[in-house]
Tab-separated table of C-alpha atoms in Angstrom:
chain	number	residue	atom	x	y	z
A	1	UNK	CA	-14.750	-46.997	17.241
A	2	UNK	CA	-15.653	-43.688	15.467
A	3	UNK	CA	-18.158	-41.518	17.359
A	4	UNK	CA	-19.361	-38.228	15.719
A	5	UNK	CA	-19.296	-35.547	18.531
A	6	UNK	CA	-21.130	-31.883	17.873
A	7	UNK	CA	-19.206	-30.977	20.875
A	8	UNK	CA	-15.925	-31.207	19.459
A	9	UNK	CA	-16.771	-29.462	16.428
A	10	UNK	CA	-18.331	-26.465	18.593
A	11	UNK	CA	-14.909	-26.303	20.539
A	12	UNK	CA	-13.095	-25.856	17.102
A	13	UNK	CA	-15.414	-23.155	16.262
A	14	UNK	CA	-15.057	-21.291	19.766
A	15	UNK	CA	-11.389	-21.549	19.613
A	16	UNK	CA	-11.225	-19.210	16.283
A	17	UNK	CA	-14.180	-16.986	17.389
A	18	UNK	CA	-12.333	-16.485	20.771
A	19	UNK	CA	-9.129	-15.748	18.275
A	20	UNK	CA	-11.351	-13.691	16.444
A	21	UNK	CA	-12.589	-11.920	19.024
A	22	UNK	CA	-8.960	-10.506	20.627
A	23	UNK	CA	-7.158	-10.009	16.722
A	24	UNK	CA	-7.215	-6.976	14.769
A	25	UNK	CA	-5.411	-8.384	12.199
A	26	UNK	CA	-8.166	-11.348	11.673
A	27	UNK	CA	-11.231	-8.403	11.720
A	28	UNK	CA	-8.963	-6.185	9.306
A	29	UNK	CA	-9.300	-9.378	7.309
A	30	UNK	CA	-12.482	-10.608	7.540
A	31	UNK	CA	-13.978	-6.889	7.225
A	32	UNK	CA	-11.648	-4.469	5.302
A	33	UNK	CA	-10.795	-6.444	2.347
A	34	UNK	CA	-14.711	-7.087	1.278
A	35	UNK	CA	-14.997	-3.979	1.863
A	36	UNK	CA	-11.855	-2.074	-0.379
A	37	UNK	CA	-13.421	-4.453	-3.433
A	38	UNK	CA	-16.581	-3.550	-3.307
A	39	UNK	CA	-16.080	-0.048	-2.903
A	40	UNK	CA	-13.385	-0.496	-5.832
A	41	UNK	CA	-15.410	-2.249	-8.146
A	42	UNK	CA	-18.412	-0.211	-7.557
A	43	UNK	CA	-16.753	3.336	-8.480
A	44	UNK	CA	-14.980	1.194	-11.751
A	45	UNK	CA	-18.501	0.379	-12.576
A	46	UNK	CA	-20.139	4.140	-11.995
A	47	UNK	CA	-16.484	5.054	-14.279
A	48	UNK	CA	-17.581	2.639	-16.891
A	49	UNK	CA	-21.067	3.765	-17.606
A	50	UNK	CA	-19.632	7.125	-18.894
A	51	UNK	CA	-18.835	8.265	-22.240
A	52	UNK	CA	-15.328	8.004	-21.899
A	53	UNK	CA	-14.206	9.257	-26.026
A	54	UNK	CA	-11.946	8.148	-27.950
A	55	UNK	CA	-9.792	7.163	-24.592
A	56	UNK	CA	-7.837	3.757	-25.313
A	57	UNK	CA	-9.408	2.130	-22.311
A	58	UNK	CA	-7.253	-0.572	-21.963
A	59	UNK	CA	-4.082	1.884	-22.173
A	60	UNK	CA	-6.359	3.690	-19.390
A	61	UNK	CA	-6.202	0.804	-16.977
A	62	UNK	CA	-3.064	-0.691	-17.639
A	63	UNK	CA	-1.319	2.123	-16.905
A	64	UNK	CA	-2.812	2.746	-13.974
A	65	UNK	CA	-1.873	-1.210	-12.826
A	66	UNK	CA	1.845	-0.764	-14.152
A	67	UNK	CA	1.611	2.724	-11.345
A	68	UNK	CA	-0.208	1.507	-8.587
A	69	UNK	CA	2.046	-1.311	-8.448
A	70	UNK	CA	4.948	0.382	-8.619
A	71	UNK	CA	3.711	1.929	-5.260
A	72	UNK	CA	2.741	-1.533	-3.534
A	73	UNK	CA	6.059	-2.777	-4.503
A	74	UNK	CA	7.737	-0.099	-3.047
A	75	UNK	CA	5.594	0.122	-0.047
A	76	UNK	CA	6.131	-3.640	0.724
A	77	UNK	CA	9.959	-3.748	-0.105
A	78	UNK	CA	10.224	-1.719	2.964
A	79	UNK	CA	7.679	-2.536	5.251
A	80	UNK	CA	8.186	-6.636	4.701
A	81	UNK	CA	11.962	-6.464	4.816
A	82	UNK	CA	11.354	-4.902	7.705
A	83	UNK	CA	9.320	-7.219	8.593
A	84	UNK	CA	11.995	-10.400	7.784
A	85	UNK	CA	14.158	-9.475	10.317
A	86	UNK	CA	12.070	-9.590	12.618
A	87	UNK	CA	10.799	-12.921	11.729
A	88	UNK	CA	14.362	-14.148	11.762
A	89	UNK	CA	14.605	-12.815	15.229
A	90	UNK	CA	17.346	-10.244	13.339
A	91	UNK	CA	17.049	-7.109	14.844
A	92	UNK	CA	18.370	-7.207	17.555
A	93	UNK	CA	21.478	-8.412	16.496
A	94	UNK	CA	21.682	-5.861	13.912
A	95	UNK	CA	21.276	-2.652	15.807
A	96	UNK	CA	23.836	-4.086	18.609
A	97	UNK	CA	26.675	-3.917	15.793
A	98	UNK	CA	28.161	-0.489	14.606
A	99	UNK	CA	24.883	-0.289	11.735
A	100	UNK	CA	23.020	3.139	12.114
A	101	UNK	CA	19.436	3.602	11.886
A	102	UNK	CA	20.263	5.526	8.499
A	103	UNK	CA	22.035	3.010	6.856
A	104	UNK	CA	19.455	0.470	8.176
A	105	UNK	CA	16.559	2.295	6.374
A	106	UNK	CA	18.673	3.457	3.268
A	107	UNK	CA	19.477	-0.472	2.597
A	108	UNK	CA	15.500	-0.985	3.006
A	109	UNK	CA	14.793	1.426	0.365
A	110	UNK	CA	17.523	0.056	-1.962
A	111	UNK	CA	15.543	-2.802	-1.557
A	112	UNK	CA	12.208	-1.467	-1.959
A	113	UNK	CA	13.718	0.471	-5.814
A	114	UNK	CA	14.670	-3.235	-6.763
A	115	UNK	CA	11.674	-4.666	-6.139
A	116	UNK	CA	9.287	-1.945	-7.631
A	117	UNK	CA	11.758	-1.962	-10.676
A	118	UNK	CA	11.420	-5.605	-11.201
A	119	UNK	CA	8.076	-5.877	-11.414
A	120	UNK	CA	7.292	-2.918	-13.124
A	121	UNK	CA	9.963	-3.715	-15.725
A	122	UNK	CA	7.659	-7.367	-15.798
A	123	UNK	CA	4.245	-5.708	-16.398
A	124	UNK	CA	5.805	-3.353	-18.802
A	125	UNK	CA	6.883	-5.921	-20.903
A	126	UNK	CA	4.030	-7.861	-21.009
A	127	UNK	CA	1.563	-4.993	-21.380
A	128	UNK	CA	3.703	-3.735	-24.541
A	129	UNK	CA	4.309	-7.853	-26.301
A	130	UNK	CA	0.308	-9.305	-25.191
A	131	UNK	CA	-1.664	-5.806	-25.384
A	132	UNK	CA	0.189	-3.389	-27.672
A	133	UNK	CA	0.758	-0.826	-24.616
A	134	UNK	CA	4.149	1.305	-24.287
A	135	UNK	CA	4.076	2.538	-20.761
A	136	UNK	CA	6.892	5.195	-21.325
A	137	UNK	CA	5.537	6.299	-24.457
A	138	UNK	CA	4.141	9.641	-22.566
A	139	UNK	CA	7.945	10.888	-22.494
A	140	UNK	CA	9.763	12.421	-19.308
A	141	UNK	CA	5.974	12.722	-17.649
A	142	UNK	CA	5.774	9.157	-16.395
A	143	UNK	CA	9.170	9.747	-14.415
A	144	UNK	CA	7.318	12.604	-12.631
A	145	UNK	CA	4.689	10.283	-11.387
A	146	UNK	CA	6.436	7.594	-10.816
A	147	UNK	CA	9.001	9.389	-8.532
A	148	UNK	CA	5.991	10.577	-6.813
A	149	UNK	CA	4.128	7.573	-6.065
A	150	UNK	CA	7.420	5.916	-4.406
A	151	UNK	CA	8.254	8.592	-2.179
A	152	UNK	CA	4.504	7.954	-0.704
A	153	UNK	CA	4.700	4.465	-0.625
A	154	UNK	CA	7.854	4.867	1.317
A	155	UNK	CA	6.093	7.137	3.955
A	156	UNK	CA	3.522	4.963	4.203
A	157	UNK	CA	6.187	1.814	4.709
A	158	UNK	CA	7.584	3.950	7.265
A	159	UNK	CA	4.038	4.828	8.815
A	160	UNK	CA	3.752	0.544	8.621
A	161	UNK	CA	7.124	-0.221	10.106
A	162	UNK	CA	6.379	2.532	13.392
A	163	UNK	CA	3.034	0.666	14.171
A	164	UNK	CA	5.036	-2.544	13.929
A	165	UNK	CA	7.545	-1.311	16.586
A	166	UNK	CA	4.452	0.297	18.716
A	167	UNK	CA	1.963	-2.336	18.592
A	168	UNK	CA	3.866	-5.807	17.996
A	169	UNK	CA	3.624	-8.024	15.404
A	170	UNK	CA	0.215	-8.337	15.696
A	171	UNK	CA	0.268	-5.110	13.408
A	172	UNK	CA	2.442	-7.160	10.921
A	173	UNK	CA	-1.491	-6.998	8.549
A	174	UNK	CA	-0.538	-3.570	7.689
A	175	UNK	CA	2.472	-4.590	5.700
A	176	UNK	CA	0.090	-5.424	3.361
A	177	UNK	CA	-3.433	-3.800	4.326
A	178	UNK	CA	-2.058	-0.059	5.164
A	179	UNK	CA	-1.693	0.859	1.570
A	180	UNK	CA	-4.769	-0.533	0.295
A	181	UNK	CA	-6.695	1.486	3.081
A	182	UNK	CA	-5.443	4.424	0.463
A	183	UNK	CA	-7.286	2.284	-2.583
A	184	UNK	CA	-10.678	3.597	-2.919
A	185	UNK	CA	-9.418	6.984	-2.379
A	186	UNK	CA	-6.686	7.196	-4.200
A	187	UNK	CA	-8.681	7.576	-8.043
A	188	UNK	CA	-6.278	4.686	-9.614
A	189	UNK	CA	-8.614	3.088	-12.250
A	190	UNK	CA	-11.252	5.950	-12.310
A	191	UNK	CA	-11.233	9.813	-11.323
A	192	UNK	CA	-11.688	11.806	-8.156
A	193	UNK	CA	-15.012	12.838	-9.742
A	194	UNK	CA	-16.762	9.440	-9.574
A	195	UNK	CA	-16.500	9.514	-6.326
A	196	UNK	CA	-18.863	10.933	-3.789
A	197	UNK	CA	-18.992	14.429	-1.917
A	198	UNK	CA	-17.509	12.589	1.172
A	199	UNK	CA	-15.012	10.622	-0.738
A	200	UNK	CA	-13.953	13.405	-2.659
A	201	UNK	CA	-12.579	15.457	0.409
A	202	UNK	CA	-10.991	12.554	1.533
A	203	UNK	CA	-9.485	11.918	-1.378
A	204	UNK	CA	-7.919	15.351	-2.036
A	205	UNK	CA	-5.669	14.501	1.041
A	206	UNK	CA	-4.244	11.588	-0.628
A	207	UNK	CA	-1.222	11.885	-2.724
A	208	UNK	CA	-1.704	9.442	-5.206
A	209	UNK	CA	-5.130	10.453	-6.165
A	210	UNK	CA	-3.030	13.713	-7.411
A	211	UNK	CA	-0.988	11.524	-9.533
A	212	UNK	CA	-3.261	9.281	-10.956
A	213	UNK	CA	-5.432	12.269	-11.953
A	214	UNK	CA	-2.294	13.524	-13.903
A	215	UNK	CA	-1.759	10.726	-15.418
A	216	UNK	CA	-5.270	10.280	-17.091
A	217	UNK	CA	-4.350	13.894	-18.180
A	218	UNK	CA	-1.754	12.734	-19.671
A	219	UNK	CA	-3.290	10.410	-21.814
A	220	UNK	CA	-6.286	13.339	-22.614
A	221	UNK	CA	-4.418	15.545	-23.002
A	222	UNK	CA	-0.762	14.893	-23.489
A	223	UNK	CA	-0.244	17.389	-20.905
A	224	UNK	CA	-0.416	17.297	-16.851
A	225	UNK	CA	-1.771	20.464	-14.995
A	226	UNK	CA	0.983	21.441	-13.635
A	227	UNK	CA	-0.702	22.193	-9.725
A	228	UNK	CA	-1.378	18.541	-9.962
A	229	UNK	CA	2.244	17.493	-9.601
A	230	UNK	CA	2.598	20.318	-7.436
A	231	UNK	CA	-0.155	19.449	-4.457
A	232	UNK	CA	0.614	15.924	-4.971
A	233	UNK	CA	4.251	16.110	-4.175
A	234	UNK	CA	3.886	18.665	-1.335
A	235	UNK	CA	1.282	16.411	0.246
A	236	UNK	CA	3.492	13.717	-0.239
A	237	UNK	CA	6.301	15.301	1.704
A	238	UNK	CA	3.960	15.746	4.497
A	239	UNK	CA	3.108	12.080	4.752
A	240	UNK	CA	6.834	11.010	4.508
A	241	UNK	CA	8.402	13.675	7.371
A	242	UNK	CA	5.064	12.059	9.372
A	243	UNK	CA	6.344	8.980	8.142
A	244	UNK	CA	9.930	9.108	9.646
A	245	UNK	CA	9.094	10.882	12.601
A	246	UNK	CA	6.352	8.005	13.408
A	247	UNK	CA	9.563	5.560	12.863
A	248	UNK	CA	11.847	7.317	15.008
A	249	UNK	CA	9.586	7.733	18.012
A	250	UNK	CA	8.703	4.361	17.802
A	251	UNK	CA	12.266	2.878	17.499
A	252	UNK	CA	13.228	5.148	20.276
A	253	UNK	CA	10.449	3.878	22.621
A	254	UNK	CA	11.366	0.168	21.723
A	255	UNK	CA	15.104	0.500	22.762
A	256	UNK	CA	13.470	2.398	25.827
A	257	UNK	CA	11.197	-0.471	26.910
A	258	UNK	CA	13.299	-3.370	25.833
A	259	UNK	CA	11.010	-3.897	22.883
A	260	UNK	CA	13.379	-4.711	20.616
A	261	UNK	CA	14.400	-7.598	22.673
A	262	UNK	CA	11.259	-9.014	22.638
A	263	UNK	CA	9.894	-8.081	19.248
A	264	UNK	CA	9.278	-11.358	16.965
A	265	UNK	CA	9.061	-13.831	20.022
C-alpha cells in the first residue's frame, strides 16, 4: 500500500544540500551564472539608453556574437578535448607512448581552430542570408581581432586544463565557466565606459575588452586606435606564457604524484 512519507522526501533534499555543501562546481553553478547575466544584461541595458547615432545596432551586436564566440569555441576546443580524454580514461595511455607534451597540445589547438572556424563560418552565414550583416566587410581589421581573441582563449584553455590537473575533475566547471568569469569585463556587447569605476580597472586587464573596444571603432570609425591592438595583444601574451607555465607545473606535479593515474576515476 502507498504511504506518503515527509521523511523520505527530507532525505532526498539532505542528500543534494550535503552535495551542495562539499562542490564547488554545484555553488559556481547555482551562484556565478545568475550572477554573469545579470551583471550582463544590466550594463546592455545602461548601453541601450544612450544615444548611440547612426550606429547599425544590430551590425553592433552581431558582430560582437560572431567574436565572442569565436573565443568560447576556441577556449572549449581545448579545454573539453582535454577534458575527453580524460573521461575516456585516455591519458594515461597517451603520454606512456612516444607522444610529447608539444604535440599533445599542438593537436588540441588544431582542434580548437576547427571548431572556432566552424561555427563562426555558421553564424557568419546566417547573420549575412537572415539579417543583411557581412562580418568581413571591415577588410584585413577583423583578422587582427580575431587572431587576438584566440590566442586568449587559448591561455585561458590552458589556465582551465592546469586547474584540471591540480584540482581533479571536480574543476572540470571551468571548461565552461572560466571564460565567462571574463564576460562582464570583457566590454563584448557594450563599452568599457558603461561600466563602473571598479569594473573599469578590472577590465583594462582583460584582453578582450581591448579588442572588442577596437572593434566598435571599427564600425565608428572605420579605423582601430592603433594602442588598442597594441595593449590588447601584449596583455594577451602575458595571460598565455601564465597560461602554459600553469600547464606545465601542473602536468609535472601529476606525473610526480601519480595523478595522472588516477585522474578521471
Amino acid at each position: 500500500m502507498f504511504t506518503f512519507s515527509f521523511k523520505r522526501v527530507w532525505g532526498i533534499l539532505l542528500r543534494h544540500l550535503y552535495l551542495l555543501k562539499h562542490s564547488f562546481a554545484r555553488w559556481i553553478d547555482l551562484l556565478y551564472w545568475p550572477t554573469v547575466d545579470l551583471l550582463l544584461w544590466g550594463f546592455i541595458t545602461l548601453y541601450l539608453q544612450k544615444d548611440l547615432g547612426k550606429v547599425n545596432i544590430p551590425s553592433l551586436f552581431l558582430g560582437a556574437l560572431i567574436f565572442w564566440n569565436i573565443l568560447i569555441r576556441a577556449q572549449q576546443g581545448l579545454a573539453v578535448g582535454f577534458l575527453e580524454d580524460i573521461w575516456a580514461r585516455n591519458l594515461l595511455h597517451l603520454f606512456v607512448s612516444p607522444l610529447t607534451l608539444m604535440e599533445y597540445l599542438l593537436g588540441l589547438i588544431l582542434y580548437s581552430l576547427f571548431k572556432a572556424a566552424l561555427a563562426s563560418a555558421i553564424m557568419t552565414l546566417l547573420s549575412s542570408l537572415l539579417f543583411n550583416f557581412n562580418f568581413f566587410s571591415q577588410g584585413v581589421y577583423i583578422f587582427y581581432l580575431t587572431l587576438g581573441l584566440i590566442f586568449f582563449a587559448w591561455a585561458i584553455g590552458l589556465l582551465t586544463m592546469a586547474f584540471i590537473l591540480y584540482l581533479g575533475q571536480e574543476a572540470e566547471i571551468l571548461a565552461w565557466a572560466l571564460a565567462l568569469l571574463f564576460l562582464p569585463f570583457s566590454a563584448v556587447f557594450y563599452p568599457v565606459s558603461a561600466l563602473p569605476p571598479l569594473f573599469q580597472k578590472i577590465s583594462s586587464l582583460v584582453p578582450p575588452s581591448y579588442f572588442f573596444e577596437s572593434f566598435r571603432a571599427l564600425l565608428f570609425t572605420h579605423n582601430i586606435p592603433s594602442h588598442n591592438l597594441y595593449q590588447g595583444y601584449i596583455l594577451t601574451t602575458v595571460y598565455l606564457i601564465v597560461g602554459a607555465l600553469s600547464f606545465a607545473i601542473s602536468f609535472n606535479l601529476s606525473k610526480k604524484k601519480g595523478k595522472l593515474v588516477k585522474i578521471g576515476e
